């Protein structure tokens, strides 16, 4: 099988992860049970996940000139991701404060830091997009930059996978350049104004869509009439923080390798499940062998 080339444009954060029996309510202080500091951000997570899933992956993003930035670059590169286009800007790196309860549920506060400086793309960065098989993007950097990357990809014949997270306004130009949209229920409702009982509303916006449903799996639909529910792979959940990133990256890799999209969703479900078995974001992202171990074909 030919190795697919994935370019990820997105955010890089340092994740400060604390665990506790429950998530604190507003104004409440709880005694935690553990703490880890690991690289994260949806862009960096998906780049690392794509590399571990078997892709040749390059990351377009920005880190700060602080100690977090030094660590982020080293960890992303160590995962096998091409960081030639990873910028360093003066100031702080992005930071995510993550709280995880005993059931693996989380609450996250993100401060963008250097990610907010990604207001445009250079010509070398656009060239990397044009030469890729798949562009994978999210919305934790300025949406205009994502739109420009997607337009360049579309013009060059590069497939565009958009994980429209977090739920922010998405311009029509970006949706028009998207080949495959990946959203959870909150993000789908923000895009369509309709709930999970109407996932087909996503197909009014894009030709193919995946709606992730947590423990209930995922729905895939396209304008050719396909509508499939893919069940979740059952595992003992430790931390779901990066499970969605593992899912999305594996989906992009599998589709880029030429798999049928529904089969790619099944493989992605295995990736999300494998990730949820471990604590943390980038450190929990699974290898290709771990995904294959949990993969359930149709």
Short mmCIF file of C-alpha atoms in Angstrom, two decimals:
data_model
loop_
_atom_site.label_atom_id
_atom_site.label_comp_id
_atom_site.label_asym_id
_atom_site.label_seq_id
_atom_site.Cartn_x
_atom_site.Cartn_y
_atom_site.Cartn_z
CA UNK A 1 0.00 0.00 0.00
CA UNK A 2 1.36 3.41 -0.97
CA UNK A 3 2.14 5.71 1.96
CA UNK A 4 -0.21 8.67 1.84
CA UNK A 5 1.03 12.24 2.28
CA UNK A 6 -1.03 14.23 4.81
CA UNK A 7 -0.53 17.92 5.56
CA UNK A 8 -2.13 19.18 8.75
CA UNK A 9 -2.77 22.89 9.28
CA UNK A 10 -3.80 23.76 12.80
CA UNK A 11 -2.97 24.48 16.42
CA UNK A 12 -0.26 23.32 18.80
CA UNK A 13 -0.78 23.65 22.56
CA UNK A 14 0.82 22.46 25.74
CA UNK A 15 -1.84 20.45 27.60
CA UNK A 16 -1.88 20.72 31.39
CA UNK A 17 -4.03 17.74 32.40
CA UNK A 18 -5.43 17.21 35.88
CA UNK A 19 -7.51 14.23 36.99
CA UNK A 20 -10.16 14.16 39.73
CA UNK A 21 -13.15 11.99 40.71
CA UNK A 22 -15.50 14.62 39.25
CA UNK A 23 -15.34 17.84 37.24
CA UNK A 24 -15.61 20.94 39.46
CA UNK A 25 -18.75 23.05 39.30
CA UNK A 26 -18.45 26.84 38.99
CA UNK A 27 -16.87 28.22 42.16
CA UNK A 28 -15.95 24.74 43.45
CA UNK A 29 -12.43 23.56 44.31
CA UNK A 30 -11.73 19.81 44.20
CA UNK A 31 -8.69 17.82 45.26
CA UNK A 32 -7.21 16.16 42.19
CA UNK A 33 -5.67 12.72 41.85
CA UNK A 34 -2.98 13.33 39.22
CA UNK A 35 -1.32 15.70 36.77
CA UNK A 36 0.55 15.38 33.48
CA UNK A 37 1.90 17.96 31.02
CA UNK A 38 1.85 16.78 27.40
CA UNK A 39 1.85 18.33 23.91
CA UNK A 40 -1.61 18.83 22.45
CA UNK A 41 -3.75 21.11 20.32
CA UNK A 42 -6.02 19.64 17.68
CA UNK A 43 -3.56 20.33 14.87
CA UNK A 44 -0.52 18.82 16.59
CA UNK A 45 -2.58 15.91 17.89
CA UNK A 46 -3.91 15.08 14.43
CA UNK A 47 -0.47 15.44 12.85
CA UNK A 48 1.06 13.03 15.38
CA UNK A 49 -1.91 10.69 15.03
CA UNK A 50 -1.59 10.68 11.24
CA UNK A 51 2.12 9.87 11.45
CA UNK A 52 1.51 7.06 13.94
CA UNK A 53 -1.27 5.72 11.73
CA UNK A 54 1.21 5.31 8.90
CA UNK A 55 1.12 8.55 6.89
CA UNK A 56 3.97 10.77 5.81
CA UNK A 57 2.82 13.90 7.64
CA UNK A 58 3.84 17.57 7.68
CA UNK A 59 2.50 20.09 10.18
CA UNK A 60 1.79 23.75 9.44
CA UNK A 61 1.38 25.68 12.69
CA UNK A 62 2.93 28.10 15.16
CA UNK A 63 4.53 27.77 18.59
CA UNK A 64 5.77 30.44 20.98
CA UNK A 65 9.31 31.44 21.91
CA UNK A 66 8.78 30.09 25.46
CA UNK A 67 9.86 26.80 27.04
CA UNK A 68 6.58 25.20 26.03
CA UNK A 69 7.41 25.95 22.39
CA UNK A 70 10.79 24.22 22.63
CA UNK A 71 9.14 21.13 24.08
CA UNK A 72 6.32 21.15 21.54
CA UNK A 73 8.69 21.23 18.56
CA UNK A 74 10.84 18.44 19.97
CA UNK A 75 7.89 16.19 20.79
CA UNK A 76 6.12 16.71 17.46
CA UNK A 77 9.30 15.99 15.51
CA UNK A 78 10.06 12.95 17.67
CA UNK A 79 6.69 11.50 16.64
CA UNK A 80 7.87 11.44 13.02
CA UNK A 81 6.10 14.60 11.86
CA UNK A 82 7.83 16.94 9.40
CA UNK A 83 8.21 20.25 11.28
CA UNK A 84 10.03 22.21 8.56
CA UNK A 85 7.04 24.57 8.30
CA UNK A 86 6.34 24.86 12.04
CA UNK A 87 6.81 28.55 12.88
CA UNK A 88 8.21 30.04 16.08
CA UNK A 89 6.67 33.41 16.98
CA UNK A 90 7.68 35.73 19.81
CA UNK A 91 5.51 35.25 22.90
CA UNK A 92 3.63 32.42 24.52
CA UNK A 93 2.63 29.09 23.05
CA UNK A 94 -0.95 27.92 23.11
CA UNK A 95 -2.01 26.28 26.38
CA UNK A 96 -4.93 23.97 27.18
CA UNK A 97 -6.12 23.42 30.75
CA UNK A 98 -7.75 19.98 30.79
CA UNK A 99 -9.76 18.44 33.63
CA UNK A 100 -10.66 14.74 33.45
CA UNK A 101 -13.06 12.88 35.74
CA UNK A 102 -13.13 9.21 36.75
CA UNK A 103 -15.35 8.29 33.77
CA UNK A 104 -12.92 9.83 31.27
CA UNK A 105 -15.10 12.87 30.56
CA UNK A 106 -13.29 16.18 30.27
CA UNK A 107 -13.63 19.96 30.38
CA UNK A 108 -11.06 22.06 28.48
CA UNK A 109 -10.07 25.73 28.44
CA UNK A 110 -7.75 26.75 25.59
CA UNK A 111 -5.75 29.99 25.33
CA UNK A 112 -4.50 30.34 21.73
CA UNK A 113 -1.12 32.05 22.23
CA UNK A 114 1.01 31.65 19.09
CA UNK A 115 -1.82 29.90 17.26
CA UNK A 116 -3.54 33.26 16.81
CA UNK A 117 -0.55 34.46 14.74
CA UNK A 118 -1.44 32.03 11.93
CA UNK A 119 -3.22 34.74 9.94
CA UNK A 120 -1.87 33.72 6.53
CA UNK A 121 0.17 31.05 4.77
CA UNK A 122 3.51 31.50 3.02
CA UNK A 123 4.13 30.27 -0.50
CA UNK A 124 6.26 27.30 0.73
CA UNK A 125 3.42 26.34 3.07
CA UNK A 126 0.90 26.52 0.23
CA UNK A 127 3.21 24.41 -1.92
CA UNK A 128 3.24 21.74 0.80
CA UNK A 129 -0.57 21.76 0.75
CA UNK A 130 -0.72 21.44 -3.03
CA UNK A 131 1.69 18.49 -3.04
CA UNK A 132 -0.22 16.51 -0.39
CA UNK A 133 -2.74 13.73 -0.92
CA UNK A 134 -4.91 15.02 1.93
CA UNK A 135 -5.18 18.34 3.75
CA UNK A 136 -6.48 17.92 7.30
CA UNK A 137 -7.65 21.07 9.07
CA UNK A 138 -9.47 22.22 12.21
CA UNK A 139 -10.68 25.60 13.51
CA UNK A 140 -8.35 26.42 16.43
CA UNK A 141 -6.39 28.84 14.21
CA UNK A 142 -7.89 31.82 12.30
CA UNK A 143 -10.56 30.47 9.97
CA UNK A 144 -9.38 32.64 7.09
CA UNK A 145 -6.07 30.74 7.07
CA UNK A 146 -7.89 27.42 7.00
CA UNK A 147 -10.03 28.69 4.13
CA UNK A 148 -6.98 29.72 2.10
CA UNK A 149 -5.33 26.33 2.69
CA UNK A 150 -8.50 24.51 1.64
CA UNK A 151 -8.85 26.62 -1.51
CA UNK A 152 -5.24 25.88 -2.48
CA UNK A 153 -5.83 22.18 -1.87
CA UNK A 154 -9.01 22.12 -3.92
CA UNK A 155 -7.31 23.88 -6.85
CA UNK A 156 -4.49 21.31 -6.79
CA UNK A 157 -6.69 18.22 -6.46
CA UNK A 158 -5.71 17.58 -2.84
CA UNK A 159 -8.55 16.10 -0.78
CA UNK A 160 -9.75 18.34 2.07
CA UNK A 161 -10.86 16.83 5.38
CA UNK A 162 -12.25 19.49 7.72
CA UNK A 163 -12.79 18.81 11.41
CA UNK A 164 -15.02 21.82 12.14
CA UNK A 165 -13.98 22.07 15.79
CA UNK A 166 -14.43 24.05 17.89
CA UNK A 167 -17.92 25.21 16.94
CA UNK A 168 -17.28 28.60 15.32
CA UNK A 169 -18.85 30.22 12.24
CA UNK A 170 -17.59 28.51 9.06
CA UNK A 171 -17.56 30.61 5.87
CA UNK A 172 -19.30 29.19 2.80
CA UNK A 173 -15.98 29.33 0.90
CA UNK A 174 -14.45 26.83 3.31
CA UNK A 175 -17.40 24.45 3.15
CA UNK A 176 -17.35 24.68 -0.65
CA UNK A 177 -13.73 23.48 -0.65
CA UNK A 178 -14.36 20.63 1.82
CA UNK A 179 -14.52 17.05 0.55
CA UNK A 180 -15.22 15.38 3.91
CA UNK A 181 -16.55 17.08 7.05
CA UNK A 182 -16.09 15.61 10.54
CA UNK A 183 -18.12 17.05 13.43
CA UNK A 184 -19.60 16.03 16.77
CA UNK A 185 -23.20 16.75 17.76
CA UNK A 186 -22.57 20.24 19.14
CA UNK A 187 -20.58 21.24 16.06
CA UNK A 188 -23.21 19.79 13.73
CA UNK A 189 -25.95 21.75 15.44
CA UNK A 190 -23.88 24.95 15.21
CA UNK A 191 -23.49 24.40 11.45
CA UNK A 192 -27.02 23.31 10.61
CA UNK A 193 -29.22 24.52 13.48
CA UNK A 194 -30.56 20.97 13.74
CA UNK A 195 -29.84 18.09 16.13
CA UNK A 196 -28.55 14.55 15.75
CA UNK A 197 -31.91 13.35 14.46
CA UNK A 198 -31.14 15.22 11.24
CA UNK A 199 -27.52 14.33 10.36
CA UNK A 200 -28.35 14.44 6.66
CA UNK A 201 -28.62 18.23 6.99
CA UNK A 202 -24.81 18.25 6.87
CA UNK A 203 -25.02 17.09 3.27
CA UNK A 204 -26.64 20.38 2.32
CA UNK A 205 -23.22 21.89 3.12
CA UNK A 206 -20.65 19.30 1.97
CA UNK A 207 -20.61 16.19 -0.26
CA UNK A 208 -19.54 13.80 2.53
CA UNK A 209 -19.92 14.03 6.30
CA UNK A 210 -19.13 12.09 9.46
CA UNK A 211 -21.07 12.83 12.65
CA UNK A 212 -19.29 11.40 15.69
CA UNK A 213 -21.59 10.22 18.48
CA UNK A 214 -19.21 9.26 21.30
CA UNK A 215 -20.11 5.91 22.81
CA UNK A 216 -22.80 5.48 20.12
CA UNK A 217 -20.20 5.41 17.33
CA UNK A 218 -20.47 7.56 14.20
CA UNK A 219 -22.77 8.25 11.25
CA UNK A 220 -21.46 8.60 7.70
CA UNK A 221 -23.43 9.98 4.81
CA UNK A 222 -22.81 11.29 1.31
CA UNK A 223 -24.74 12.84 -1.56
CA UNK A 224 -24.71 9.55 -3.45
CA UNK A 225 -27.24 8.24 -0.94
CA UNK A 226 -24.98 6.38 1.48
CA UNK A 227 -26.14 6.57 5.10
CA UNK A 228 -24.33 4.22 7.51
CA UNK A 229 -24.06 3.95 11.28
CA UNK A 230 -20.68 2.65 12.44
CA UNK A 231 -20.78 1.37 16.02
CA UNK A 232 -18.15 2.37 18.55
CA UNK A 233 -15.42 -0.09 19.48
CA UNK A 234 -15.88 -1.01 23.15
CA UNK A 235 -12.92 -0.40 25.46
CA UNK A 236 -12.35 0.66 29.05
CA UNK A 237 -12.21 4.44 28.71
CA UNK A 238 -9.50 6.24 30.68
CA UNK A 239 -9.44 9.64 28.93
CA UNK A 240 -11.39 10.72 25.84
CA UNK A 241 -9.47 14.00 25.37
CA UNK A 242 -7.73 13.09 22.10
CA UNK A 243 -10.02 10.29 20.90
CA UNK A 244 -11.71 12.58 18.37
CA UNK A 245 -8.32 13.67 17.01
CA UNK A 246 -7.19 10.05 16.67
CA UNK A 247 -10.45 9.24 14.87
CA UNK A 248 -10.21 12.16 12.43
CA UNK A 249 -6.54 11.62 11.61
CA UNK A 250 -6.99 7.89 11.03
CA UNK A 251 -9.98 8.63 8.80
CA UNK A 252 -7.89 11.02 6.68
CA UNK A 253 -5.03 8.52 6.44
CA UNK A 254 -7.24 5.58 5.49
CA UNK A 255 -9.18 7.58 2.89
CA UNK A 256 -5.94 8.93 1.47
CA UNK A 257 -4.66 5.37 1.14
CA UNK A 258 -7.62 4.56 -1.09
CA UNK A 259 -9.92 2.74 1.31
CA UNK A 260 -13.68 2.96 0.85
CA UNK A 261 -14.89 5.84 3.03
CA UNK A 262 -17.17 3.65 5.17
CA UNK A 263 -14.30 1.24 5.82
CA UNK A 264 -12.10 4.25 6.65
CA UNK A 265 -14.70 5.32 9.25
CA UNK A 266 -14.58 1.84 10.79
CA UNK A 267 -10.78 2.00 11.01
CA UNK A 268 -11.06 5.49 12.48
CA UNK A 269 -13.45 4.18 15.15
CA UNK A 270 -10.77 1.70 16.18
CA UNK A 271 -8.25 4.53 16.41
CA UNK A 272 -10.51 6.59 18.66
CA UNK A 273 -11.11 3.62 20.93
CA UNK A 274 -7.40 2.77 21.14
CA UNK A 275 -6.64 6.37 22.11
CA UNK A 276 -9.28 6.50 24.86
CA UNK A 277 -7.57 3.67 26.73
CA UNK A 278 -4.72 5.97 27.88
CA UNK A 279 -4.43 9.28 29.75
CA UNK A 280 -3.33 12.41 27.92
CA UNK A 281 -3.53 13.81 24.41
CA UNK A 282 -0.56 13.22 22.10
CA UNK A 283 0.92 10.52 24.35
CA UNK A 284 -2.26 8.47 24.00
CA UNK A 285 -2.45 8.53 20.19
CA UNK A 286 -2.27 4.96 18.86
CA UNK A 287 0.13 3.28 16.47
CA UNK A 288 -1.07 1.61 13.27
CA UNK A 289 -0.68 -1.80 14.92
CA UNK A 290 -2.87 -0.73 17.84
CA UNK A 291 -5.54 0.51 15.45
CA UNK A 292 -5.44 -2.71 13.43
CA UNK A 293 -5.82 -4.71 16.66
CA UNK A 294 -9.22 -3.11 17.38
CA UNK A 295 -10.41 -2.68 13.80
CA UNK A 296 -13.68 -4.49 13.06
CA UNK A 297 -14.37 -4.84 9.31
CA UNK A 298 -17.91 -4.93 7.99
#
